[in-house]
C-alpha atoms as a PDB file:
ATOM      1  CA  ALA A   1      -8.050   7.520  -6.412  1.00  0.00           C
ATOM      2  CA  ALA A   2     -10.412   5.936  -3.794  1.00  0.00           C
ATOM      3  CA  SER A   3     -11.880   7.770  -1.158  1.00  0.00           C
ATOM      4  CA  THR A   4     -12.335   6.562   2.302  1.00  0.00           C
ATOM      5  CA  ASP A   5     -16.079   7.109   1.161  1.00  0.00           C
ATOM      6  CA  GLN A   6     -15.934   4.166  -1.245  1.00  0.00           C
ATOM      7  CA  ILE A   7     -13.658   2.001   0.427  1.00  0.00           C
ATOM      8  CA  ALA A   8     -15.911   1.763   3.222  1.00  0.00           C
ATOM      9  CA  LEU A   9     -18.636   1.008   0.722  1.00  0.00           C
ATOM     10  CA  GLU A  10     -17.364  -1.698  -0.841  1.00  0.00           C
ATOM     11  CA  ALA A  11     -15.990  -3.269   2.235  1.00  0.00           C
ATOM     12  CA  ALA A  12     -19.319  -3.089   3.989  1.00  0.00           C
ATOM     13  CA  PHE A  13     -18.121  -1.038   6.877  1.00  0.00           C
ATOM     14  CA  SER A  14     -19.260   2.316   7.878  1.00  0.00           C
ATOM     15  CA  GLN A  15     -16.111   5.115   8.081  1.00  0.00           C
ATOM     16  CA  MET A  16     -16.179   4.756  11.347  1.00  0.00           C
ATOM     17  CA  THR A  17     -15.683   1.008  11.430  1.00  0.00           C
ATOM     18  CA  LEU A  18     -12.619   1.699   9.152  1.00  0.00           C
ATOM     19  CA  TYR A  19     -10.701   4.087  11.059  1.00  0.00           C
ATOM     20  CA  ALA A  20     -11.484   1.864  14.029  1.00  0.00           C
ATOM     21  CA  TYR A  21      -9.089  -0.324  12.291  1.00  0.00           C
ATOM     22  CA  PHE A  22      -6.887   1.964  10.165  1.00  0.00           C
ATOM     23  CA  VAL A  23      -5.457   5.619  10.956  1.00  0.00           C
ATOM     24  CA  ASP A  24      -5.852   6.579   7.472  1.00  0.00           C
ATOM     25  CA  LYS A  25      -6.537   6.547   3.172  1.00  0.00           C
ATOM     26  CA  GLU A  26      -2.725   5.603   3.610  1.00  0.00           C
ATOM     27  CA  ASP A  27      -2.776   3.022   6.379  1.00  0.00           C
ATOM     28  CA  ILE A  28      -5.914   1.094   4.448  1.00  0.00           C
ATOM     29  CA  PHE A  29      -3.337   0.946   1.233  1.00  0.00           C
ATOM     30  CA  ARG A  30      -0.533   0.079   3.179  1.00  0.00           C
ATOM     31  CA  HIS A  31      -2.562  -2.910   4.813  1.00  0.00           C
ATOM     32  CA  ALA A  32      -4.001  -4.036   1.352  1.00  0.00           C
ATOM     33  CA  ALA A  33      -0.617  -3.944  -0.555  1.00  0.00           C
ATOM     34  CA  ALA A  34       0.867  -5.964   2.204  1.00  0.00           C
ATOM     35  CA  ARG A  35      -1.702  -8.270   1.920  1.00  0.00           C
ATOM     36  CA  VAL A  36      -0.989  -8.756  -1.723  1.00  0.00           C
ATOM     37  CA  ALA A  37       2.488  -8.917  -1.942  1.00  0.00           C
ATOM     38  CA  ALA A  38       2.170 -12.088   1.352  1.00  0.00           C
ATOM     39  CA  ASP A  39      -0.395 -13.701  -0.778  1.00  0.00           C
ATOM     40  CA  ILE A  40       2.259 -13.422  -3.925  1.00  0.00           C
ATOM     41  CA  VAL A  41       5.196 -14.358  -1.786  1.00  0.00           C
ATOM     42  CA  THR A  42       3.455 -17.628  -0.743  1.00  0.00           C
ATOM     43  CA  VAL A  43       2.340 -18.727  -4.148  1.00  0.00           C
ATOM     44  CA  VAL A  44       6.273 -18.076  -5.506  1.00  0.00           C
ATOM     45  CA  GLU A  45       7.464 -20.050  -2.809  1.00  0.00           C
ATOM     46  CA  SER A  46       4.975 -23.063  -3.374  1.00  0.00           C
ATOM     47  CA  ASN A  47       5.657 -22.928  -7.103  1.00  0.00           C
ATOM     48  CA  LEU A  48       9.596 -22.881  -6.240  1.00  0.00           C
ATOM     49  CA  ALA A  49       9.311 -25.861  -3.620  1.00  0.00           C
ATOM     50  CA  SER A  50       7.441 -28.102  -6.591  1.00  0.00           C
ATOM     51  CA  VAL A  51       8.887 -31.134  -8.764  1.00  0.00           C
ATOM     52  CA  GLY A  52      10.651 -29.997 -11.620  1.00  0.00           C
ATOM     53  CA  THR A  53      13.586 -28.434 -12.987  1.00  0.00           C
ATOM     54  CA  LEU A  54      14.550 -24.835 -11.649  1.00  0.00           C
ATOM     55  CA  ARG A  55      13.536 -23.794 -14.636  1.00  0.00           C
ATOM     56  CA  MET A  56      10.129 -24.921 -14.539  1.00  0.00           C
ATOM     57  CA  ARG A  57       9.593 -24.061 -11.339  1.00  0.00           C
ATOM     58  CA  VAL A  58      11.002 -19.866 -11.853  1.00  0.00           C
ATOM     59  CA  SER A  59       8.992 -20.393 -14.765  1.00  0.00           C
ATOM     60  CA  ALA A  60       5.872 -21.573 -12.963  1.00  0.00           C
ATOM     61  CA  ALA A  61       6.372 -19.243 -10.092  1.00  0.00           C
ATOM     62  CA  SER A  62       6.694 -15.699 -12.606  1.00  0.00           C
ATOM     63  CA  GLN A  63       3.373 -16.763 -13.824  1.00  0.00           C
ATOM     64  CA  ALA A  64       1.425 -17.502 -10.823  1.00  0.00           C
ATOM     65  CA  THR A  65       2.926 -14.417  -9.695  1.00  0.00           C
ATOM     66  CA  ASN A  66       1.299 -12.118 -12.358  1.00  0.00           C
ATOM     67  CA  LEU A  67      -1.908 -14.285 -11.773  1.00  0.00           C
ATOM     68  CA  THR A  68      -2.227 -13.431  -8.040  1.00  0.00           C
ATOM     69  CA  PHE A  69      -1.280  -9.862  -8.649  1.00  0.00           C
ATOM     70  CA  TYR A  70      -4.057  -9.265 -11.618  1.00  0.00           C
ATOM     71  CA  GLU A  71      -6.590 -11.410  -9.055  1.00  0.00           C
ATOM     72  CA  GLN A  72      -5.838  -9.072  -6.572  1.00  0.00           C
ATOM     73  CA  VAL A  73      -6.928  -6.099  -8.270  1.00  0.00           C
END
């Protein structure tokens, strides 16, 4: 598990700055997960709206979801 010290260091913030934006470590992870989820939804929606058969669009959305998730981690 990441400590708030590690999170602050990686984000190039002090712990005080981190806590100015987030209540606690759980809040940080909740916001990070929401951002990743929003990015994935954007990619999936884009792929589903693209040209091609339904099967091709769903396949592209599924593949993009996996790629987007692993890029974020």
